[in-house]
Coordinates of C-alpha atoms (C1' of nucleotides) in Angstrom, one line a residue:
Chain L
X1 CA -12.7 -29.9 22.8
X2 CA -10.2 -27.0 22.6
X3 CA -8.8 -27.7 19.2
X4 CA -6.2 -25.6 17.3
X5 CA -4.4 -26.1 14.1
X6 CA -6.5 -29.0 14.1
X7 CA -5.4 -30.9 16.9
X8 CA -6.2 -30.4 20.7
X9 CA -3.4 -29.5 22.8
X10 CA -3.5 -32.5 24.8
X11 CA -2.7 -35.0 22.0
X12 CA 0.1 -32.4 20.7
X13 CA 1.8 -32.7 24.2
X14 CA 1.5 -36.3 24.5
X15 CA 3.3 -36.6 21.0
X16 CA 5.7 -34.2 22.1
X17 CA 6.6 -35.8 25.3
X18 CA 7.0 -39.3 23.8
X19 CA 9.4 -37.5 21.0
X20 CA 11.4 -35.8 24.0
X21 CA 11.7 -39.4 25.9
X22 CA 12.6 -41.2 22.8
X23 CA 15.3 -38.8 22.1
X24 CA 16.7 -39.4 25.7
X25 CA 16.0 -36.0 26.9
X26 CA 13.6 -35.4 30.3
X27 CA 10.5 -33.7 30.3
X28 CA 9.6 -31.2 32.7
X29 CA 6.4 -28.9 33.4
X30 CA 8.5 -25.9 32.4
X31 CA 8.8 -27.3 28.8
X32 CA 5.1 -28.4 28.8
X33 CA 4.0 -24.9 29.4
X34 CA 6.1 -23.0 27.4
X35 CA 4.8 -25.3 24.5
X36 CA 1.1 -24.7 25.8
X37 CA 1.8 -20.6 25.5
X38 CA 2.9 -21.2 22.2
X39 CA 0.3 -23.2 21.1
X40 CA -2.2 -21.1 22.2
X41 CA -0.8 -18.1 21.3
X42 CA -1.6 -16.3 17.8
X43 CA 1.5 -13.7 18.2
X44 CA 5.1 -13.9 18.0
X45 CA 6.3 -13.9 21.4
X46 CA 9.6 -12.8 22.8
X47 CA 11.5 -14.8 25.8
X48 CA 10.3 -12.2 28.3
X49 CA 6.8 -12.5 27.0
X50 CA 6.7 -16.4 27.2
X51 CA 8.0 -16.4 30.8
X52 CA 5.4 -13.8 31.6
X53 CA 2.8 -15.5 30.0
X54 CA 3.7 -18.9 31.6
X55 CA 3.5 -17.2 35.2
X56 CA 0.4 -15.1 34.6
X57 CA -1.9 -17.5 32.8
X58 CA -0.7 -20.9 34.7
X59 CA 1.1 -19.5 37.8
X60 CA 4.5 -21.3 36.8
X61 CA 7.6 -19.8 37.7
X62 CA 10.1 -20.1 34.8
X63 CA 13.4 -18.6 34.6
X64 CA 14.4 -16.4 31.5
X65 CA 17.5 -18.9 31.1
X66 CA 15.2 -21.9 31.0
X67 CA 12.9 -20.0 28.5
X68 CA 16.0 -19.5 26.2
X69 CA 17.3 -23.0 26.5
X70 CA 13.8 -24.4 25.9
X71 CA 13.0 -22.3 22.8
X72 CA 16.6 -23.3 21.6
X73 CA 15.6 -27.1 22.3
X74 CA 12.3 -26.4 20.4
X75 CA 14.4 -25.0 17.4
X76 CA 16.6 -27.9 17.2
X77 CA 13.5 -30.1 17.1
X78 CA 12.1 -27.9 14.2
X79 CA 9.1 -27.1 16.2
X80 CA 9.4 -23.5 16.2
X81 CA 10.8 -20.6 14.0
X82 CA 12.3 -17.7 15.3
X83 CA 12.0 -14.2 13.8
X84 CA 13.9 -10.9 13.9
X85 CA 11.4 -8.1 12.8
X86 CA 14.2 -5.5 12.9
X87 CA 14.3 -4.6 16.3
X88 CA 16.9 -7.1 17.4
X89 CA 14.7 -9.1 19.7
X90 CA 14.0 -12.6 18.6
X91 CA 10.5 -13.5 18.4
X92 CA 9.1 -17.5 18.5
X93 CA 6.1 -19.1 17.2
X94 CA 5.1 -22.7 16.9
X95 CA 5.8 -24.1 13.5
X96 CA 2.4 -26.3 13.2
X97 CA 0.6 -23.7 11.0
X98 CA 1.3 -23.5 7.5
X99 CA 4.3 -21.5 6.3
X100 CA 3.6 -17.7 6.1
X101 CA 5.5 -14.4 5.8
X102 CA 5.0 -11.4 7.7
X103 CA 3.8 -7.5 6.8
X104 CA 5.0 -5.5 9.8
X105 CA 4.0 -1.8 10.6
X106 CA 7.0 0.2 10.8
X107 CA 4.6 2.7 13.3
X108 CA 2.9 0.5 15.7
X109 CA 4.8 -2.7 15.1
X110 CA 1.7 -4.5 14.5
X111 CA 2.4 -8.0 12.7
X112 CA 0.2 -9.4 9.9
X113 CA 0.8 -12.8 8.6
X114 CA 0.1 -13.8 5.0
X115 CA 0.7 -16.5 2.6
X116 CA 1.2 -16.0 -1.1
X117 CA 1.5 -19.2 -3.6
X118 CA 3.4 -17.3 -6.2
X119 CA 6.1 -15.9 -3.9
X120 CA 6.2 -19.7 -2.4
X121 CA 7.0 -20.9 -5.8
X122 CA 9.4 -18.3 -7.0
X123 CA 11.5 -18.9 -4.3
X124 CA 12.0 -22.6 -5.2
X125 CA 13.2 -21.3 -8.5
X126 CA 15.3 -18.7 -7.3
X127 CA 17.1 -21.2 -5.1
X128 CA 17.3 -23.7 -7.7
X129 CA 18.9 -21.0 -10.0
X130 CA 21.6 -20.5 -7.8
X131 CA 22.3 -23.9 -6.9
X132 CA 21.1 -23.8 -3.4
X133 CA 19.1 -26.3 -1.5
X134 CA 16.1 -24.4 -0.1
X135 CA 15.4 -25.0 3.5
X136 CA 13.5 -21.7 4.8
X137 CA 12.8 -18.5 4.1
X138 CA 11.6 -15.3 5.8
X139 CA 10.1 -12.4 4.1
X140 CA 9.0 -9.3 5.8
X141 CA 7.3 -6.3 4.1
X142 CA 7.6 -3.1 5.9
X143 CA 5.0 -0.3 5.8
X144 CA 2.2 1.8 7.5
X145 CA -1.0 -0.2 8.4
X146 CA -4.4 1.5 8.0
X147 CA -4.3 2.7 11.7
X148 CA -0.8 4.2 11.4
X149 CA -1.3 6.2 8.0
Chain O
X1 CA 38.7 6.1 -13.3
X2 CA 37.7 3.9 -10.3
X3 CA 33.9 3.7 -11.1
X4 CA 31.3 1.8 -9.3
X5 CA 27.5 1.8 -9.4
X6 CA 28.2 3.9 -12.6
X7 CA 29.7 6.8 -10.8
X8 CA 33.1 7.5 -9.5
X9 CA 33.6 7.8 -5.6
X10 CA 34.9 10.9 -5.8
X11 CA 31.8 12.4 -7.7
X12 CA 29.6 10.6 -5.1
X13 CA 31.3 11.8 -2.3
X14 CA 31.6 15.4 -3.5
X15 CA 27.2 15.2 -3.9
X16 CA 27.2 13.6 -0.2
X17 CA 29.4 16.6 1.2
X18 CA 27.2 19.1 -0.4
X19 CA 24.0 17.2 0.8
X20 CA 25.3 16.9 4.4
X21 CA 26.4 20.5 4.2
X22 CA 22.9 21.9 3.0
X23 CA 21.0 20.0 6.0
X24 CA 23.1 21.7 8.4
X25 CA 25.4 19.0 9.3
X26 CA 29.2 18.6 9.5
X27 CA 31.3 16.7 7.5
X28 CA 34.4 14.9 8.9
X29 CA 36.7 12.5 7.4
X30 CA 35.2 9.5 9.5
X31 CA 32.2 10.1 7.6
X32 CA 34.0 10.1 4.3
X33 CA 35.8 7.0 5.1
X34 CA 33.1 4.9 6.3
X35 CA 31.2 6.0 3.0
X36 CA 34.3 4.9 1.1
X37 CA 34.5 1.6 2.7
X38 CA 30.7 1.1 1.9
X39 CA 31.2 2.2 -1.5
X40 CA 33.7 -0.1 -2.6
X41 CA 32.8 -3.1 -0.5
X42 CA 30.4 -5.6 -2.0
X43 CA 29.6 -7.4 1.2
X44 CA 27.3 -6.4 3.7
X45 CA 29.5 -5.3 6.6
X46 CA 28.8 -5.1 10.4
X47 CA 29.8 -2.0 12.5
X48 CA 33.1 -3.6 13.7
X49 CA 34.0 -4.5 10.2
X50 CA 33.6 -1.2 8.9
X51 CA 35.7 0.3 11.8
X52 CA 38.5 -2.3 10.9
X53 CA 38.4 -1.8 7.2
X54 CA 38.7 2.2 7.7
X55 CA 41.7 1.3 10.0
X56 CA 43.4 -1.3 7.7
X57 CA 42.7 0.1 4.2
X58 CA 43.2 3.9 4.8
X59 CA 44.9 3.9 8.4
X60 CA 42.4 6.2 9.8
X61 CA 41.1 5.2 13.4
X62 CA 37.5 5.6 14.0
X63 CA 35.7 4.7 17.3
X64 CA 33.0 1.9 17.3
X65 CA 30.5 4.6 18.6
X66 CA 31.3 6.8 15.7
X67 CA 30.5 4.2 13.2
X68 CA 27.4 3.3 15.1
X69 CA 26.3 7.0 14.8
X70 CA 27.5 7.4 11.2
X71 CA 25.6 4.3 10.0
X72 CA 22.4 5.9 11.6
X73 CA 23.1 9.0 10.2
X74 CA 23.2 7.4 6.7
X75 CA 20.1 5.3 7.3
X76 CA 18.3 8.4 8.1
X77 CA 19.6 10.0 4.9
X78 CA 18.0 6.8 3.2
X79 CA 21.7 6.0 2.0
X80 CA 21.9 2.7 3.6
X81 CA 20.1 -0.4 4.2
X82 CA 20.7 -2.3 7.2
X83 CA 20.0 -6.2 7.5
X84 CA 19.7 -8.9 10.0
X85 CA 20.6 -12.3 8.5
X86 CA 19.1 -14.0 11.6
X87 CA 22.5 -14.0 13.6
X88 CA 21.5 -10.8 15.6
X89 CA 24.3 -8.8 14.2
X90 CA 23.4 -5.8 11.7
X91 CA 25.1 -5.5 8.7
X92 CA 24.9 -2.5 6.6
X93 CA 25.2 -1.8 2.7
X94 CA 24.9 1.2 0.6
X95 CA 21.7 1.6 -1.2
X96 CA 22.7 3.1 -4.6
X97 CA 22.9 -0.2 -6.5
X98 CA 18.9 -1.4 -7.2
X99 CA 16.8 -3.1 -4.8
X100 CA 17.7 -6.7 -4.2
X101 CA 17.0 -9.7 -1.7
X102 CA 19.2 -12.1 -0.3
X103 CA 19.9 -15.9 -0.3
X104 CA 21.9 -16.8 2.8
X105 CA 23.7 -20.0 3.3
X106 CA 23.0 -21.6 6.6
X107 CA 26.4 -23.4 6.7
X108 CA 28.9 -21.0 5.6
X109 CA 26.9 -17.7 5.8
X110 CA 28.0 -16.8 2.3
X111 CA 25.4 -14.0 1.0
X112 CA 24.2 -14.1 -2.5
X113 CA 21.9 -11.2 -4.0
X114 CA 19.3 -11.5 -6.2
X115 CA 16.3 -9.3 -7.8
X116 CA 13.1 -10.9 -8.9
X117 CA 10.4 -8.7 -10.7
X118 CA 7.7 -11.0 -10.0
X119 CA 8.1 -10.9 -6.2
X120 CA 8.6 -7.3 -6.0
X121 CA 5.1 -7.0 -7.9
X122 CA 3.6 -9.3 -5.7
X123 CA 4.5 -7.3 -2.4
X124 CA 2.7 -4.3 -3.6
X125 CA -0.4 -6.4 -4.2
X126 CA -0.2 -8.0 -0.7
X127 CA 0.4 -4.5 0.9
X128 CA -2.6 -3.2 -0.8
X129 CA -4.7 -6.1 0.1
X130 CA -3.7 -5.4 3.6
X131 CA -4.1 -1.8 3.3
X132 CA -0.6 -1.0 4.1
X133 CA 1.6 1.8 2.6
X134 CA 4.7 -0.2 1.4
X135 CA 7.6 1.0 2.6
X136 CA 10.5 -1.5 2.2
X137 CA 10.9 -5.1 2.2
X138 CA 13.4 -7.5 2.9
X139 CA 13.6 -11.2 2.1
X140 CA 15.8 -13.8 3.0
X141 CA 15.8 -17.0 1.6
X142 CA 17.9 -19.6 3.7
X143 CA 19.5 -22.8 2.2
X144 CA 22.6 -24.9 1.5
X145 CA 25.0 -23.5 -1.1
X146 CA 26.7 -25.4 -3.9
X147 CA 29.9 -25.8 -1.8
X148 CA 28.2 -26.6 1.6
X149 CA 25.7 -29.6 0.5
Chain N
dG1 C1' 21.2 -43.6 41.6
dT2 C1' 22.3 -41.4 37.4
dC3 C1' 21.9 -38.1 34.4
dT4 C1' 19.2 -34.2 32.5
dA5 C1' 16.9 -29.6 33.5
dT6 C1' 16.6 -25.7 36.2
dG7 C1' 17.2 -21.1 38.5
dC8 C1' 20.3 -17.8 39.8
dA9 C1' 23.8 -14.7 39.0
dA10 C1' 27.5 -13.6 36.4
dA11 C1' 29.5 -13.1 32.0
dC12 C1' 29.0 -11.8 27.5
dT13 C1' 27.9 -9.3 22.8
dG14 C1' 26.1 -6.1 20.0
dT15 C1' 24.5 -1.2 20.8
dT16 C1' 23.8 3.3 22.6
dT17 C1' 24.7 7.3 25.5
dG18 C1' 27.0 11.1 28.5
dC19 C1' 30.5 13.8 28.4
dA20 C1' 34.7 16.3 27.9
dA21 C1' 37.8 17.2 24.1
dT22 C1' 38.4 18.3 19.3
dT23 C1' 36.8 19.9 14.7
dT24 C1' 34.0 22.2 11.3
dA25 C1' 32.2 25.9 8.9
Chain M
dT1 C1' 33.0 31.3 18.0
dA2 C1' 29.2 28.5 18.2
dA3 C1' 27.8 24.3 16.9
dA4 C1' 28.2 19.7 15.4
dT5 C1' 31.5 15.6 15.8
dT6 C1' 34.5 12.6 17.7
dG7 C1' 36.4 9.0 21.1
dC8 C1' 36.3 7.0 25.4
dA9 C1' 34.1 4.5 28.9
dA10 C1' 30.1 3.6 31.2
dA11 C1' 25.4 1.9 30.7
dC12 C1' 22.3 -1.0 28.4
dA13 C1' 19.2 -4.7 26.6
dG14 C1' 19.1 -9.4 25.0
dT15 C1' 21.2 -13.4 25.5
dT16 C1' 24.5 -17.3 27.2
dT17 C1' 27.1 -19.8 30.6
dG18 C1' 28.8 -22.1 34.9
dC19 C1' 27.3 -23.9 38.8
dA20 C1' 24.9 -26.0 42.5
dT21 C1' 20.5 -27.9 43.4
dA22 C1' 16.2 -30.3 42.0
dG23 C1' 13.6 -33.4 39.5
dA24 C1' 12.9 -37.1 35.7
dC25 C1' 13.4 -41.7 34.8

DNA sequence: GTCTATGCAAACTGTTTGCAATTTA
DNA sequence: TAAATTGCAAACAGTTTGCATAGAC
């Protein structure tokens, strides 16, 4: 069984489709395959990359406008996160893994994920101190990776 | 004396102009006034906002291309930081204050700055653990501010 | 059959670039 | 006067939108 994130894609897709129906929207193979790419991909993909991968890996044509619309649709459903690493291109990733932050190499643009309990807790404190209701956060550390030093 | 950041703008400008000369570049009133706007402004300004403020507050016309070029020039000099809060518009701010992070209201887009020692330290650790040479970081906490809850 | 989703191309936004004219040193 | 800077307009990249067609329910 091709499990990831502790669930098979088939199960995940079934739940997703049901959810879409219940909300009164319609399913499509485009949505399915964009979701599939995001499910199996470990990287943070741009809209162009998603369209390209759907074509190359599953031989399905998806217009770039559809990718943007679908990605926004997923975002509204709170299914994905979008991330701007500083180069003004949005990258997307599924939210089913646990929350993590990013370490970005300013030379080769490699992205490494990390989680830190202390930072997670501190954020709660900071939000509280400023009377904010915490919704989300993004932390990006910029540096030079081993290979680029 | 109109001091800010523990220094008058006149002194700051004089140092800046000297630095520019020493590097072999040329000074201009455009650079001066863009710097002045950034010096006195507490917010994080977009290129358009900078051009607008230079016009309104000092009645100096600056082409938008010049703002972008100047802002990049300042960035190369390590004088300013650029920040993308998630809406794909770059905002700029002078770096003379101590490093800080941002708390952004997802409803009214208010930006609150904060500093946290624990987080600063933790970042060093994380960079080290991943064999990164830390260069910079950006942390944005998203939430709902008091007024928008 | 109705209503949503898609694909295309055109529009749009923020940013960059080429070039001639201007300003600085 | 030589070199950097400016302003304009055109170019550009990523993203969004209008509209006619195709597909889902």
